[in-house]
């Protein structure tokens, strides 16, 4: 990993950004013989899959909290295996009898693996909604299965046959989750339990489509897991694949703009003024930023520019990172989804209106329970967890200087600091309502805001979720753009949000560039990468160091 200059001027492909979509695309281009360059503006690779360390004691994930469908036939394991990474990234299964704990006033439910068991649990805690729950899970399980089949097996299949085999997805996939709730005549409590994990995609039931909700739910009901060694294992392994197969990865290199000449992508210009040429450019930035800032609206049709200007991103997050000098007693290896408001649709309307006196719900992820044997996670006998809540779409509410694109002055702005202090106390109080008292055991407490997210990933509005609305309901752009040679990857594409969704966008993007159905190929067992080209990992191997992480462990960066 290098931060230095002296880059060659010509490449086969340049990838802007090192999130899971960009790294996956670059890795597949590298293993198929392309001379590829990845440019990351931050100091560490990985985007939302990166980790950071504090007090030489705790390691916190920025965005990897759990991943679904990680069995032998899982989507993400297949993508990694196709790159020759079998055995280099491991996944530790969470509790199959309850990997998510959902708590509402007067109701508690553990979400198990499998649609049938999930329905049984739902009926057990919501007996009055039994018939509606049966219909809801029938629709969602069918939509999830049909969308997964389309993704993995429909390459080369006649379009009429695809329509015949995906009737439920065609009927419901683009309708809103609220529409399905109404169809099933579900109570407010049932709607809240079913959409309890909406923080996985950053939208409420009136914005999320049935296709989004069904595919995400199906993903986790196939088995939830956590990467052994933390989220940085993913980006480190992909980086090793890229460099092992002749590619180059650079951190601390910000792309100022994408070069477009005669309607074709021709390379990039760095913030330093250096010009790099390539006939293929892949943007891992979100779609509005790609169109309006990196490329320029003059290079796109008016319809695309209009969508970019009116796009709505998923809600941003506030995240409280907590270290304790003791374990949390009695907890199984499960996330906690705590809802103080039993009407989730009303809670999301409040967020849309800008109300955030206290979070109506929180998602708590326990890294020290998911990965107890990785020493960097926390000292022996300590706990490491994160408390997350969606918040309104307004950086201005964090103070006049909260926009970090022009620099870091917002971090010292009195209004921003006062807002952070209030929200930290609110999040801490809410977490204690969910977990019981723990603050006298706190050894580390740190709040990340939407401004933090935007500073590190330059995401529009500080959202980690990509697009919530792009034109019509459920519409999202493909990885190919109207500019020849320009492609996009990441959470704003039609392949969805989350680590796996971003990785799928990356392999799909590489497949479009190469003109071959890469995901079906590797899912069927093809291995394109050569593991012999990958470096050996010694006893002191550190995925954060592989990805460029050099900051002292005690450095704050919120």
XYZ file of C-alpha atoms in Angstrom:
558
model
C 0.000 0.000 0.000
C 1.470 3.329 -1.071
C 0.587 6.962 -0.572
C 3.417 8.163 -2.822
C 3.192 9.797 -6.216
C 4.956 8.883 -9.424
C 2.018 6.953 -10.895
C 2.296 5.872 -14.542
C 0.108 7.961 -16.824
C -1.683 5.146 -18.660
C -3.879 2.280 -17.364
C -6.393 -0.223 -18.676
C -8.931 0.817 -16.022
C -9.117 3.312 -13.150
C -11.445 2.762 -10.195
C -12.368 5.838 -8.155
C -13.017 4.837 -4.536
C -12.292 1.693 -2.548
C -15.617 0.641 -1.076
C -16.710 -2.960 -1.537
C -18.126 -2.222 -4.981
C -14.977 -0.567 -6.272
C -12.576 -3.121 -4.795
C -14.618 -6.088 -6.044
C -14.813 -4.646 -9.554
C -11.084 -3.867 -9.552
C -10.227 -7.347 -8.285
C -12.163 -9.056 -11.080
C -10.611 -6.764 -13.680
C -7.164 -7.554 -12.285
C -7.612 -11.345 -12.293
C -8.789 -11.153 -15.916
C -5.610 -9.417 -17.018
C -6.400 -5.720 -16.776
C -3.805 -3.246 -15.560
C -6.049 -1.589 -12.995
C -5.503 1.354 -10.642
C -7.632 1.992 -7.527
C -7.569 5.521 -6.108
C -8.886 6.190 -2.583
C -9.081 9.731 -1.207
C -9.043 8.642 2.454
C -6.066 7.187 4.278
C -7.499 3.677 4.568
C -9.088 1.368 2.012
C -12.536 -0.068 2.448
C -15.128 2.696 2.555
C -17.794 1.484 4.976
C -15.929 -1.807 5.452
C -12.948 -0.157 7.154
C -12.175 -0.280 10.875
C -10.515 2.162 13.252
C -8.714 1.676 16.548
C -8.809 3.578 19.813
C -6.653 3.658 22.969
C -4.553 0.738 21.698
C -7.403 -1.385 23.020
C -10.541 -1.296 20.857
C -11.225 -1.864 17.172
C -14.520 -0.572 15.791
C -16.182 -1.400 12.461
C -17.439 1.560 10.466
C -20.094 -0.408 8.617
C -19.709 -4.199 8.807
C -22.024 -5.402 11.561
C -23.252 -8.679 10.132
C -23.573 -10.337 6.742
C -26.183 -12.819 5.542
C -26.040 -15.782 3.172
C -22.495 -16.784 4.133
C -22.849 -20.563 3.829
C -20.971 -22.638 1.214
C -23.468 -21.557 -1.477
C -23.672 -17.964 -0.270
C -23.349 -15.014 -2.626
C -20.459 -13.208 -0.925
C -18.416 -16.397 -0.298
C -18.896 -17.259 -3.981
C -17.619 -13.838 -5.077
C -14.555 -14.206 -2.849
C -13.946 -17.806 -3.938
C -13.995 -16.737 -7.591
C -11.059 -14.446 -6.841
C -9.017 -17.247 -5.311
C -9.762 -16.101 -1.745
C -11.209 -19.376 -0.450
C -9.868 -19.907 3.047
C -8.491 -16.367 3.375
C -11.723 -14.796 4.650
C -13.655 -16.725 7.270
C -17.153 -16.127 8.621
C -18.325 -16.948 12.144
C -22.027 -17.805 12.270
C -24.250 -15.906 14.660
C -26.870 -17.699 16.748
C -29.100 -19.558 14.220
C -31.922 -19.672 16.770
C -31.891 -15.908 17.084
C -29.303 -13.711 15.355
C -31.477 -10.592 15.745
C -33.382 -9.718 18.916
C -36.343 -7.397 18.281
C -37.743 -5.512 21.269
C -40.868 -3.329 21.337
C -42.896 -2.143 24.329
C -44.389 -5.365 25.697
C -42.896 -7.606 22.975
C -39.622 -9.456 22.443
C -38.718 -11.820 19.596
C -35.556 -13.570 18.422
C -35.270 -13.884 14.626
C -34.127 -17.407 13.617
C -32.671 -18.760 10.401
C -35.274 -19.870 7.826
C -38.571 -18.436 6.594
C -40.734 -21.146 8.185
C -39.201 -20.699 11.626
C -39.412 -16.927 11.213
C -43.152 -17.170 10.530
C -43.638 -19.426 13.565
C -41.920 -16.858 15.811
C -43.981 -14.024 14.331
C -47.259 -15.833 14.959
C -46.133 -16.725 18.490
C -45.672 -13.057 19.477
C -48.407 -11.582 17.237
C -51.230 -14.156 17.212
C -53.926 -11.617 16.269
C -52.061 -10.922 12.990
C -51.644 -14.597 12.068
C -53.326 -14.557 8.645
C -51.714 -11.296 7.594
C -48.310 -12.585 8.655
C -48.804 -15.740 6.588
C -49.572 -13.669 3.509
C -46.704 -11.264 4.179
C -44.086 -14.000 4.520
C -45.521 -15.853 1.518
C -45.018 -12.796 -0.670
C -41.612 -11.820 0.729
C -40.134 -15.328 0.705
C -41.232 -15.751 -2.923
C -39.906 -12.345 -3.973
C -36.587 -13.013 -2.209
C -36.169 -16.421 -3.836
C -37.150 -15.168 -7.296
C -34.796 -12.185 -7.140
C -31.940 -14.417 -5.969
C -32.580 -16.854 -8.831
C -32.604 -13.959 -11.325
C -29.296 -12.701 -9.974
C -27.507 -16.055 -9.926
C -29.059 -18.198 -12.615
C -30.954 -16.156 -15.199
C -27.980 -15.265 -17.438
C -28.824 -16.279 -20.987
C -32.392 -17.301 -20.069
C -35.127 -16.131 -22.439
C -36.888 -13.003 -21.054
C -40.286 -14.681 -21.359
C -39.009 -17.547 -19.204
C -37.704 -15.081 -16.606
C -41.151 -13.468 -16.446
C -42.756 -16.883 -16.058
C -40.433 -17.859 -13.207
C -40.696 -14.596 -11.236
C -44.433 -13.852 -10.943
C -44.406 -12.605 -7.345
C -41.422 -10.327 -7.901
C -43.133 -8.893 -10.966
C -46.338 -8.270 -9.021
C -44.825 -6.906 -5.810
C -41.129 -6.114 -6.249
C -41.536 -2.412 -7.156
C -44.420 -1.691 -4.774
C -43.727 -0.194 -1.358
C -43.506 -2.126 1.861
C -46.369 0.037 3.122
C -48.524 -1.268 0.248
C -47.858 -4.843 1.356
C -48.636 -3.966 4.974
C -51.972 -2.553 3.850
C -52.677 -5.577 1.666
C -52.058 -7.865 4.645
C -54.052 -5.634 7.050
C -51.332 -5.727 9.661
C -51.369 -3.971 13.017
C -48.873 -1.226 13.881
C -46.999 -3.632 16.169
C -46.751 -6.273 13.415
C -45.487 -3.674 10.940
C -42.843 -2.573 13.427
C -41.609 -6.111 14.075
C -41.468 -6.899 10.351
C -39.624 -3.680 9.478
C -37.607 -3.623 12.701
C -34.315 -4.062 10.827
C -34.981 -1.196 8.374
C -31.660 0.326 9.414
C -30.112 -2.357 7.185
C -31.237 -0.322 4.160
C -31.937 3.143 5.583
C -35.545 3.635 4.452
C -38.982 3.456 6.033
C -41.920 1.342 4.783
C -43.349 4.180 2.693
C -40.113 4.452 0.686
C -38.607 0.936 0.721
C -39.859 -1.454 -1.923
C -41.022 -4.978 -1.240
C -38.101 -6.096 -3.419
C -35.591 -4.321 -1.196
C -37.103 -5.567 2.036
C -37.624 -9.127 0.781
C -34.117 -9.526 -0.636
C -32.470 -8.137 2.520
C -34.631 -10.302 4.799
C -34.037 -13.409 2.673
C -30.307 -12.639 2.757
C -30.181 -12.788 6.556
C -32.669 -15.639 6.984
C -30.196 -17.783 5.046
C -27.862 -17.387 8.036
C -26.183 -14.372 9.606
C -22.426 -14.231 10.173
C -19.540 -11.887 10.908
C -16.129 -11.896 9.173
C -13.454 -13.341 11.443
C -11.005 -10.534 12.145
C -13.516 -7.754 11.397
C -14.681 -5.905 8.310
C -11.178 -4.851 7.281
C -10.489 -8.490 6.359
C -12.678 -8.029 3.290
C -10.940 -4.954 1.886
C -7.480 -6.285 2.808
C -8.121 -9.547 0.955
C -9.455 -7.761 -2.115
C -6.473 -5.412 -2.082
C -4.088 -8.379 -1.958
C -5.893 -9.871 -4.947
C -5.581 -6.667 -6.957
C -1.893 -6.114 -6.255
C -1.056 -9.819 -6.505
C -2.441 -9.864 -10.037
C -0.537 -6.775 -11.185
C -2.870 -3.986 -10.164
C -2.066 -0.912 -8.061
C -3.944 0.491 -5.062
C -3.282 3.962 -3.653
C -4.730 5.733 -0.607
C -4.587 9.501 -0.058
C -5.242 10.177 -3.749
C -8.371 12.267 -4.329
C -9.852 12.361 -7.818
C -10.966 15.876 -8.718
C -12.814 14.950 -11.889
C -13.330 12.278 -14.514
C -12.052 13.163 -17.972
C -14.664 12.922 -20.728
C -13.677 13.616 -24.320
C -16.020 13.283 -27.297
C -18.579 11.515 -25.131
C -16.135 8.931 -23.844
C -14.389 8.479 -20.485
C -10.639 8.976 -20.950
C -9.223 8.988 -17.416
C -9.149 11.146 -14.300
C -7.530 14.287 -12.923
C -6.253 14.152 -9.345
C -6.576 16.984 -6.831
C -2.837 17.528 -7.345
C -3.470 18.259 -11.034
C -1.924 14.995 -12.266
C -3.747 13.505 -15.240
C -4.100 9.737 -15.570
C -5.477 8.115 -18.723
C -7.609 4.991 -19.143
C -10.381 3.914 -21.542
C -12.394 2.549 -18.597
C -13.277 4.534 -15.471
C -15.361 3.067 -12.647
C -16.803 5.447 -10.069
C -17.431 3.983 -6.623
C -18.803 7.366 -5.493
C -22.570 7.631 -5.064
C -24.508 8.314 -8.235
C -25.527 11.974 -7.669
C -21.954 12.915 -6.799
C -20.642 11.004 -9.828
C -22.981 12.850 -12.198
C -22.951 16.329 -10.702
C -19.399 16.636 -9.345
C -16.931 14.083 -10.700
C -18.118 13.947 -14.318
C -20.303 17.005 -14.818
C -23.938 17.248 -15.822
C -23.040 18.507 -19.301
C -22.024 14.952 -20.223
C -25.367 13.307 -19.343
C -28.889 13.406 -20.779
C -31.224 15.930 -19.140
C -33.321 13.126 -17.653
C -30.314 11.733 -15.773
C -29.304 15.188 -14.536
C -32.839 15.819 -13.278
C -32.797 12.524 -11.376
C -29.400 13.326 -9.901
C -30.589 16.738 -8.714
C -33.812 15.405 -7.183
C -32.402 12.128 -5.811
C -33.154 11.243 -2.195
C -30.501 9.358 -0.262
C -31.160 6.867 2.515
C -31.331 8.352 5.998
C -27.945 9.068 7.577
C -26.760 7.552 10.856
C -25.436 8.569 14.211
C -23.213 5.903 15.760
C -22.061 5.701 19.373
C -18.917 3.576 19.814
C -18.671 2.113 23.310
C -15.947 0.285 25.212
C -16.619 -1.179 28.679
C -14.277 -2.616 31.287
C -16.579 -5.622 31.684
C -18.588 -8.007 29.530
C -22.334 -7.611 29.094
C -23.782 -10.545 31.047
C -26.342 -12.914 29.595
C -26.151 -11.815 25.981
C -26.258 -14.374 23.189
C -24.525 -13.766 19.856
C -27.336 -11.623 18.494
C -27.876 -8.003 17.473
C -30.420 -5.953 19.393
C -33.078 -3.934 17.564
C -34.757 -1.820 20.245
C -37.863 0.218 19.388
C -39.307 2.659 21.880
C -42.089 3.480 19.431
C -44.329 0.541 18.443
C -45.445 2.363 15.268
C -42.478 2.307 12.901
C -44.247 4.184 10.132
C -44.957 7.092 12.475
C -41.335 7.011 13.637
C -40.088 7.350 10.032
C -42.500 10.200 9.371
C -40.912 11.969 12.328
C -37.446 11.484 10.814
C -38.697 12.804 7.475
C -40.049 15.880 9.249
C -36.702 16.411 10.977
C -37.698 15.319 14.497
C -34.893 13.783 16.555
C -35.294 14.756 20.192
C -34.407 11.161 20.992
C -33.938 8.165 18.690
C -37.214 6.238 18.300
C -35.163 3.078 17.798
C -31.573 1.876 18.006
C -29.594 -0.977 16.519
C -26.894 -2.338 18.838
C -24.120 -4.492 17.398
C -21.829 -6.394 19.773
C -18.454 -6.840 18.056
C -16.887 -8.518 21.101
C -19.629 -11.160 21.017
C -19.378 -11.781 17.271
C -15.585 -12.007 17.122
C -14.387 -12.859 20.653
C -11.027 -14.356 19.618
C -9.570 -11.389 17.699
C -7.320 -9.564 20.210
C -7.643 -6.141 18.575
C -11.410 -6.061 19.222
C -11.055 -5.386 22.959
C -8.928 -6.357 25.997
C -9.865 -9.607 27.770
C -12.951 -9.194 29.913
C -14.038 -5.981 28.162
C -16.994 -5.322 25.849
C -17.046 -3.506 22.514
C -20.360 -2.494 20.963
C -21.948 0.144 18.755
C -25.284 1.911 19.157
C -26.741 3.168 15.868
C -29.782 5.263 15.010
C -31.140 6.784 11.826
C -31.411 10.564 11.939
C -32.943 13.318 9.767
C -31.460 14.204 6.385
C -29.957 17.544 7.335
C -26.285 18.280 7.855
C -27.322 21.830 8.728
C -28.941 20.573 11.937
C -25.444 19.681 13.159
C -24.286 23.284 12.952
C -23.551 25.819 10.251
C -20.103 24.367 9.550
C -21.089 20.706 9.534
C -20.387 20.221 5.833
C -16.871 18.725 5.773
C -16.186 18.768 2.031
C -14.165 21.937 2.244
C -12.103 20.859 5.244
C -12.254 19.870 8.884
C -13.303 23.146 10.531
C -16.741 21.724 11.348
C -15.095 19.487 13.968
C -14.299 22.567 16.077
C -17.499 24.471 15.409
C -19.229 25.246 18.762
C -22.695 24.476 17.381
C -21.515 21.126 16.040
C -19.776 20.202 19.284
C -22.816 21.188 21.358
C -25.076 19.100 19.120
C -22.703 16.128 19.389
C -22.684 16.393 23.178
C -26.499 16.408 23.375
C -26.881 13.502 20.966
C -24.175 11.484 22.747
C -26.078 11.777 26.022
C -29.379 10.910 24.319
C -27.888 7.857 22.615
C -26.246 6.736 25.851
C -29.521 7.083 27.768
C -31.405 5.150 25.075
C -28.783 2.390 25.074
C -29.162 2.057 28.844
C -32.934 1.754 28.424
C -32.249 -1.111 26.046
C -29.385 -2.838 27.922
C -29.628 -1.692 31.506
C -27.154 0.582 33.347
C -23.552 0.403 32.165
C -22.118 3.929 32.035
C -19.983 3.577 35.167
C -18.057 0.864 33.274
C -17.440 2.993 30.157
C -13.797 3.179 29.103
C -14.355 4.653 25.642
C -17.242 6.694 24.240
C -17.250 8.363 20.822
C -19.976 9.633 18.508
C -19.822 9.615 14.708
C -22.292 11.869 12.882
C -23.445 12.230 9.273
C -20.691 14.831 8.908
C -18.167 12.154 9.911
C -19.535 9.824 7.240
C -19.354 12.508 4.594
C -15.832 13.475 5.570
C -14.488 9.932 5.156
C -16.538 8.710 2.184
C -17.688 12.030 0.631
C -21.180 10.554 0.418
C -24.062 12.818 -0.505
C -25.816 13.998 2.662
C -23.574 11.837 4.834
C -25.683 8.741 4.169
C -24.023 5.294 4.118
C -26.947 3.691 2.257
C -26.931 5.079 -1.266
C -30.095 6.076 -3.087
C -33.537 5.868 -1.506
C -35.272 7.433 -4.507
C -34.027 7.809 -8.083
C -36.981 8.800 -10.211
C -39.839 6.336 -9.673
C -40.353 4.043 -6.708
C -37.735 1.304 -6.660
C -35.751 2.735 -9.570
C -31.966 2.641 -9.339
C -29.300 3.081 -12.025
C -27.387 0.238 -13.624
C -23.607 -0.031 -13.443
C -23.235 1.064 -17.089
C -23.769 4.764 -17.790
C -24.644 6.758 -20.901
C -21.001 7.904 -21.144
C -18.985 5.327 -23.074
C -16.321 3.735 -20.879
C -17.797 5.147 -17.636
C -19.251 2.711 -15.103
C -20.460 2.953 -11.509
C -20.392 0.502 -8.612
C -21.640 0.609 -5.046
C -24.762 1.058 -2.995
C -26.492 3.493 -5.356
C -26.857 0.882 -8.108
C -29.736 -1.505 -8.669
C -27.949 -4.289 -6.794
C -28.867 -2.854 -3.408
C -27.238 -1.736 -0.208
C -25.034 -3.439 2.337
C -21.712 -5.205 1.992
C -23.040 -8.004 -0.212
C -25.122 -5.666 -2.381
C -22.069 -3.498 -2.993
C -19.906 -6.541 -3.785
C -22.545 -7.796 -6.240
C -22.532 -4.390 -7.935
C -18.758 -4.703 -8.296
C -18.762 -8.116 -9.944
C -21.738 -7.093 -12.115
C -19.850 -3.977 -13.208
C -16.755 -6.012 -14.075
C -18.990 -8.431 -15.954
C -20.427 -5.633 -18.074
C -16.950 -4.340 -18.853
C -15.789 -7.839 -19.822
C -19.022 -8.822 -21.566
C -19.522 -12.016 -19.550
C -21.860 -13.133 -16.722
C -19.230 -13.271 -13.979
C -21.529 -13.816 -10.995
C -23.314 -16.861 -12.443
C -19.916 -18.201 -13.515
C -18.324 -17.992 -10.100
C -21.486 -19.116 -8.337
C -21.300 -22.253 -10.499
C -17.732 -22.810 -9.282
C -15.402 -20.914 -11.631
C -12.209 -19.599 -9.991
C -10.540 -16.795 -11.929
C -7.943 -15.674 -9.394
C -4.666 -17.468 -8.743
C -4.112 -17.943 -5.015
C -0.427 -18.630 -5.653
C -0.014 -14.928 -6.472
C -1.256 -13.808 -3.065
C 1.189 -12.971 -0.267
C 1.728 -15.190 2.733
C 0.311 -13.897 5.991
C 2.695 -14.064 8.909
C 1.899 -13.997 12.602
C 2.066 -10.181 12.642
C -0.152 -9.731 9.562
C -2.588 -6.851 10.104
C -5.474 -6.178 7.698
C -5.591 -2.513 8.690
C -1.919 -2.053 7.847
C -2.464 -3.811 4.493
C -5.144 -1.208 3.758
C -2.969 1.778 4.543
C -3.935 2.348 8.166
C -1.056 4.128 9.849
C -2.725 6.571 12.208
C -1.810 6.205 15.888
C -4.437 4.156 17.670
C -5.322 6.988 20.010
C -6.105 9.492 17.255
C -9.676 10.740 17.172
C -11.327 11.235 13.808
C -14.993 11.992 14.322
